[in-house]
mmCIF file of C-alpha atoms in Angstrom:
data_model
loop_
_atom_site.group_PDB
_atom_site.id
_atom_site.type_symbol
_atom_site.label_atom_id
_atom_site.label_comp_id
_atom_site.label_asym_id
_atom_site.label_seq_id
_atom_site.Cartn_x
_atom_site.Cartn_y
_atom_site.Cartn_z
ATOM 1 C CA MET U 197 104.831 91.042 100.751
ATOM 2 C CA PRO U 198 105.364 93.947 98.719
ATOM 3 C CA ARG U 199 105.792 97.010 100.181
ATOM 4 C CA VAL U 200 105.260 100.417 98.175
ATOM 5 C CA ARG U 201 105.955 103.622 100.129
ATOM 6 C CA ILE U 202 102.678 105.635 100.516
ATOM 7 C CA GLY U 203 103.944 108.321 98.409
ATOM 8 C CA ARG U 204 104.305 106.145 95.539
ATOM 9 C CA TRP U 205 100.649 105.337 96.135
ATOM 10 C CA PHE U 206 99.915 108.695 95.522
ATOM 11 C CA GLN U 207 102.124 108.777 92.574
ATOM 12 C CA LEU U 208 100.660 105.657 91.159
ATOM 13 C CA ALA U 209 96.459 107.432 92.268
ATOM 14 C CA ARG U 210 97.289 110.035 89.636
ATOM 15 C CA GLY U 211 98.908 107.944 86.871
ATOM 16 C CA THR U 212 102.051 110.161 87.575
ATOM 17 C CA GLY U 213 106.316 108.945 88.126
ATOM 18 C CA SER U 214 108.243 106.175 86.463
ATOM 19 C CA LEU U 215 106.529 103.390 87.317
ATOM 20 C CA SER U 216 108.371 99.761 87.920
ATOM 21 C CA SER U 217 107.074 96.591 86.519
ATOM 22 C CA ARG U 218 105.026 95.368 90.252
ATOM 23 C CA GLU U 219 103.782 98.942 90.387
ATOM 24 C CA VAL U 220 102.117 99.171 86.413
ATOM 25 C CA ALA U 221 100.026 96.416 87.838
ATOM 26 C CA CYS U 222 99.320 98.463 90.882
ATOM 27 C CA THR U 223 98.531 101.419 88.800
ATOM 28 C CA ALA U 224 95.746 99.566 86.591
ATOM 29 C CA PHE U 225 94.376 98.056 89.959
ATOM 30 C CA LEU U 226 94.319 100.892 91.204
ATOM 31 C CA LYS U 227 91.658 102.929 88.443
ATOM 32 C CA ASN U 228 89.728 100.006 88.398
ATOM 33 C CA VAL U 229 89.177 98.995 91.311
ATOM 34 C CA PHE U 230 88.872 102.166 93.364
ATOM 35 C CA GLY U 231 88.731 104.941 89.936
ATOM 36 C CA GLY U 232 85.045 104.129 89.897
ATOM 37 C CA GLY U 233 83.868 107.000 92.183
ATOM 38 C CA GLU U 234 80.766 107.208 92.952
ATOM 39 C CA GLU U 235 79.778 103.896 94.884
ATOM 40 C CA LYS U 236 76.903 102.302 92.553
ATOM 41 C CA PRO U 237 73.105 102.676 93.170
ATOM 42 C CA GLU U 238 71.167 99.533 94.521
ATOM 43 C CA GLU U 239 68.837 99.847 91.436
ATOM 44 C CA GLU U 240 71.433 99.145 89.132
ATOM 45 C CA GLU U 241 71.595 96.033 86.948
ATOM 46 C CA TYR U 242 74.175 93.505 88.589
ATOM 47 C CA ASP U 243 76.985 93.777 87.275
ATOM 48 C CA GLY U 244 78.411 90.699 88.337
ATOM 49 C CA LEU U 245 81.483 92.547 89.995
ATOM 50 C CA SER U 246 80.338 92.549 93.865
ATOM 51 C CA PRO U 247 79.374 89.937 96.166
ATOM 52 C CA PRO U 248 75.659 88.772 95.154
ATOM 53 C CA TYR U 249 73.344 89.094 97.892
ATOM 54 C CA THR U 250 69.483 90.260 98.467
ATOM 55 C CA VAL U 251 68.004 92.465 101.283
ATOM 56 C CA VAL U 252 65.702 90.536 103.263
ATOM 57 C CA ALA U 253 65.343 93.126 105.893
ATOM 58 C CA LYS U 254 65.552 97.052 106.583
ATOM 59 C CA LYS U 255 65.476 99.610 109.486
ATOM 60 C CA ASP U 256 66.469 102.923 109.739
ATOM 61 C CA SER U 257 70.316 102.521 110.946
ATOM 62 C CA PHE U 258 70.777 99.237 108.836
ATOM 63 C CA GLU U 259 69.876 96.666 106.684
ATOM 64 C CA VAL U 260 69.768 92.802 106.657
ATOM 65 C CA ARG U 261 71.446 91.040 103.572
ATOM 66 C CA LEU U 262 71.533 87.623 102.440
ATOM 67 C CA TYR U 263 74.526 86.425 100.577
ATOM 68 C CA GLU U 264 74.984 84.303 97.940
ATOM 69 C CA THR U 265 77.791 81.474 98.062
ATOM 70 C CA TYR U 266 81.062 83.369 96.105
ATOM 71 C CA LEU U 267 84.825 82.885 95.979
ATOM 72 C CA PHE U 268 87.127 85.667 97.493
ATOM 73 C CA VAL U 269 90.805 86.410 97.467
ATOM 74 C CA GLU U 270 92.355 87.582 100.491
ATOM 75 C CA THR U 271 95.716 88.214 102.310
ATOM 76 C CA ALA U 272 96.528 89.253 105.779
ATOM 77 C CA TYR U 273 98.578 92.456 106.105
ATOM 78 C CA ASP U 274 99.949 95.167 108.389
ATOM 79 C CA THR U 275 99.039 98.248 106.314
ATOM 80 C CA ARG U 276 96.419 98.558 103.494
ATOM 81 C CA ALA U 277 99.126 99.609 100.917
ATOM 82 C CA ASP U 278 100.536 96.085 101.564
ATOM 83 C CA GLY U 279 97.404 94.334 101.317
ATOM 84 C CA ILE U 280 96.384 96.301 98.248
ATOM 85 C CA ALA U 281 99.787 95.355 96.226
ATOM 86 C CA ALA U 282 99.505 91.802 97.377
ATOM 87 C CA LEU U 283 95.796 91.607 95.847
ATOM 88 C CA ALA U 284 96.950 93.670 93.176
ATOM 89 C CA THR U 285 99.367 91.121 91.539
ATOM 90 C CA TYR U 286 96.241 88.175 91.717
ATOM 91 C CA PHE U 287 94.071 90.112 89.335
ATOM 92 C CA ASP U 288 96.726 91.472 86.566
ATOM 93 C CA GLY U 289 97.962 87.559 86.008
ATOM 94 C CA GLY U 290 99.503 86.743 88.932
ATOM 95 C CA ASN U 291 97.598 83.244 89.077
ATOM 96 C CA ASN U 292 97.878 79.543 88.226
ATOM 97 C CA LEU U 293 96.115 80.671 84.686
ATOM 98 C CA SER U 294 98.173 83.557 84.382
ATOM 99 C CA VAL U 295 95.044 85.547 83.270
ATOM 100 C CA LYS U 296 93.816 88.720 84.164
ATOM 101 C CA ILE U 297 90.938 89.038 86.265
ATOM 102 C CA PRO U 298 87.945 91.822 86.011
ATOM 103 C CA SER U 299 88.704 94.378 89.324
ATOM 104 C CA THR U 300 85.852 94.376 91.580
ATOM 105 C CA GLN U 301 84.090 96.156 94.885
ATOM 106 C CA PRO U 302 83.959 96.602 97.954
ATOM 107 C CA ILE U 303 87.462 95.995 99.255
ATOM 108 C CA THR U 304 86.864 93.886 102.533
ATOM 109 C CA MET U 305 88.962 94.067 105.681
ATOM 110 C CA GLN U 306 88.309 91.902 108.426
ATOM 111 C CA TYR U 307 89.585 92.718 112.126
ATOM 112 C CA GLU U 308 89.765 89.618 114.373
ATOM 113 C CA PRO U 309 90.877 89.064 118.213
ATOM 114 C CA SER U 310 94.144 87.784 118.794
ATOM 115 C CA SER U 311 96.385 87.044 121.581
ATOM 116 C CA GLY U 312 97.785 90.543 122.080
ATOM 117 C CA SER U 313 96.772 94.307 121.853
ATOM 118 C CA GLU U 314 96.652 94.516 118.246
ATOM 119 C CA LEU U 315 93.479 93.040 115.798
ATOM 120 C CA LYS U 316 94.532 90.185 113.334
ATOM 121 C CA LYS U 317 93.785 92.250 110.036
ATOM 122 C CA SER U 318 93.094 90.433 106.158
ATOM 123 C CA MET U 319 91.830 91.959 103.503
ATOM 124 C CA ARG U 320 89.792 90.513 100.434
ATOM 125 C CA LEU U 321 87.789 91.169 97.078
ATOM 126 C CA PHE U 322 85.517 89.004 95.577
ATOM 127 C CA VAL U 323 86.476 86.858 92.591
ATOM 128 C CA PRO U 324 84.360 87.106 89.760
ATOM 129 C CA LYS U 325 82.615 84.318 87.797
ATOM 130 C CA VAL U 326 84.934 83.472 84.622
ATOM 131 C CA ALA U 327 85.210 80.660 81.798
ATOM 132 C CA GLY U 328 86.695 77.400 83.142
ATOM 133 C CA VAL U 329 87.844 76.644 87.068
ATOM 134 C CA PRO U 330 88.884 79.606 89.384
ATOM 135 C CA ALA U 331 92.442 81.049 88.842
ATOM 136 C CA MET U 332 94.406 79.987 92.009
ATOM 137 C CA PRO U 333 96.879 82.865 93.125
ATOM 138 C CA THR U 334 100.442 82.294 92.849
ATOM 139 C CA GLY U 335 101.340 85.365 95.212
ATOM 140 C CA TYR U 336 103.416 84.912 98.606
ATOM 141 C CA GLY U 337 100.441 85.497 101.222
ATOM 142 C CA LEU U 338 97.587 84.662 99.305
ATOM 143 C CA GLY U 339 94.833 82.443 98.857
ATOM 144 C CA ILE U 340 91.521 81.637 97.692
ATOM 145 C CA ASN U 341 88.229 80.668 99.881
ATOM 146 C CA VAL U 342 84.615 80.920 99.479
ATOM 147 C CA SER U 343 81.460 82.457 101.291
ATOM 148 C CA SER U 344 78.272 80.844 101.775
ATOM 149 C CA GLY U 345 74.421 81.634 102.907
ATOM 150 C CA GLU U 346 76.041 84.671 105.385
ATOM 151 C CA LEU U 347 73.166 87.076 106.349
ATOM 152 C CA VAL U 348 75.024 90.026 107.265
ATOM 153 C CA ALA U 349 73.727 93.061 108.851
ATOM 154 C CA VAL U 350 75.023 96.249 107.159
ATOM 155 C CA MET U 351 75.281 99.692 108.690
ATOM 156 C CA ARG U 352 76.723 102.530 106.066
ATOM 157 C CA PHE U 353 78.715 105.243 106.864
ATOM 158 C CA ALA U 354 81.313 107.492 105.197
ATOM 159 C CA GLY U 355 84.826 109.541 106.226
ATOM 160 C CA ASN U 356 87.604 107.515 107.597
ATOM 161 C CA ILE U 357 87.927 104.116 109.224
ATOM 162 C CA THR U 358 89.894 105.037 112.035
ATOM 163 C CA PRO U 359 90.014 102.813 115.355
ATOM 164 C CA GLU U 360 88.188 104.917 117.004
ATOM 165 C CA VAL U 361 85.161 105.064 114.040
ATOM 166 C CA ALA U 362 85.232 101.521 113.904
ATOM 167 C CA THR U 363 84.741 101.077 117.749
ATOM 168 C CA ALA U 364 81.969 103.172 117.178
ATOM 169 C CA LYS U 365 80.083 102.167 114.705
ATOM 170 C CA CYS U 366 80.095 98.035 115.824
ATOM 171 C CA ALA U 367 78.829 99.488 119.465
ATOM 172 C CA GLN U 368 76.198 101.075 117.135
ATOM 173 C CA LEU U 369 75.043 98.402 115.255
ATOM 174 C CA LYS U 370 75.322 95.962 117.550
ATOM 175 C CA LYS U 371 73.149 98.386 120.548
ATOM 176 C CA ALA U 372 70.161 98.886 117.203
ATOM 177 C CA LEU U 373 70.152 95.002 116.771
ATOM 178 C CA SER U 374 70.313 94.248 120.523
ATOM 179 C CA ARG U 375 67.032 96.482 120.139
ATOM 180 C CA GLU U 376 65.270 94.434 117.356
ATOM 181 C CA GLY U 377 66.452 91.372 119.883
ATOM 182 C CA VAL U 378 68.967 90.123 117.156
ATOM 183 C CA ARG U 379 72.032 88.178 118.176
ATOM 184 C CA LEU U 380 75.494 88.214 116.185
ATOM 185 C CA ALA U 381 76.600 84.655 115.087
ATOM 186 C CA SER U 382 79.993 83.573 115.141
ATOM 187 C CA PRO U 383 82.930 84.592 115.299
ATOM 188 C CA ASP U 384 81.167 88.039 115.229
ATOM 189 C CA SER U 385 79.926 87.481 118.578
ATOM 190 C CA GLU U 386 83.265 86.789 119.781
ATOM 191 C CA GLY U 387 84.680 90.544 118.477
ATOM 192 C CA THR U 388 85.283 89.958 114.518
ATOM 193 C CA PHE U 389 83.862 92.608 112.534
ATOM 194 C CA ARG U 390 84.251 93.606 108.807
ATOM 195 C CA MET U 391 84.592 97.225 106.947
ATOM 196 C CA SER U 392 83.831 97.626 103.239
ATOM 197 C CA GLN U 393 85.291 100.390 101.468
ATOM 198 C CA TYR U 394 83.876 101.639 98.076
ATOM 199 C CA GLY U 395 85.308 104.190 95.508
ATOM 200 C CA GLN U 396 88.406 106.100 95.112
ATOM 201 C CA LEU U 397 91.581 105.095 97.251
ATOM 202 C CA TYR U 398 92.633 108.412 97.747
ATOM 203 C CA GLN U 399 89.907 110.809 96.974
ATOM 204 C CA LEU U 400 88.829 114.901 98.678
ATOM 205 C CA ALA U 401 84.918 113.097 98.753
ATOM 206 C CA GLU U 402 84.170 111.329 102.000
ATOM 207 C CA ARG U 403 84.641 107.301 101.277
ATOM 208 C CA LYS U 404 81.720 105.212 101.357
ATOM 209 C CA ASN U 405 81.826 102.688 104.018
ATOM 210 C CA GLU U 406 79.795 100.025 105.412
ATOM 211 C CA LEU U 407 80.119 97.871 108.414
ATOM 212 C CA TRP U 408 79.618 94.592 108.042
ATOM 213 C CA LEU U 409 78.363 91.707 111.395
ATOM 214 C CA ARG U 410 77.136 88.085 110.793
ATOM 215 C CA ILE U 411 73.643 87.676 112.581
ATOM 216 C CA ASP U 412 71.643 84.167 113.628
ATOM 217 C CA LYS U 413 69.427 83.269 111.224
ATOM 218 C CA GLU U 414 67.088 82.446 113.819
ATOM 219 C CA ASP U 415 66.861 85.715 114.398
ATOM 220 C CA LEU U 416 65.721 86.860 110.853
ATOM 221 C CA LYS U 417 62.022 86.098 111.719
ATOM 222 C CA LYS U 418 62.182 89.321 114.328
ATOM 223 C CA LEU U 419 62.800 91.910 111.271
ATOM 224 C CA SER U 420 60.238 92.843 108.915
ATOM 225 C CA LYS U 421 61.515 94.121 105.230
#
């Protein structure tokens, strides 16, 4: 998997420094995916560059979304810079069709319990609909998967995602769901969770984040929109 020093990512994000051919792809990716600034308001018309969903319930601290079937490209990663660099190659033509694909948001990180003390981490991005068959990634460690019909409880928050913040937000959302009598669905009922980020990768302003937890579809009737 490609590795780029964090210092280089700051140069890439600013568009400064001498770039290698691999970094050219990363620069364009950062500007397109993370250079959009503010999170897209919910009332805006759907632009086809994020996973499609319908809000089916709202509470004070979270909302519930029903996601449609969609494709995503994903990779396992050690550092976020590694994951972003790998995904960038796919969108910049590193696929079996050698086509550039419109950049999408949000970038979503999934954390799963593993046998050791560390969580198993993967990073994914929505693959938008384009003419013809889906482009398959050619880069090492990349894969295309499908998500269909997920019912997800979503809690928004700002700031950086640290292990402490992730633990606190998970506990907060789980407590709110429990109060409503809503159960988690597998694999989130076994400890898996997802964090999604919007906006610029490096910015002084607070980041806009979401915690996603899958919930049992049988419990949707317990929530009112």
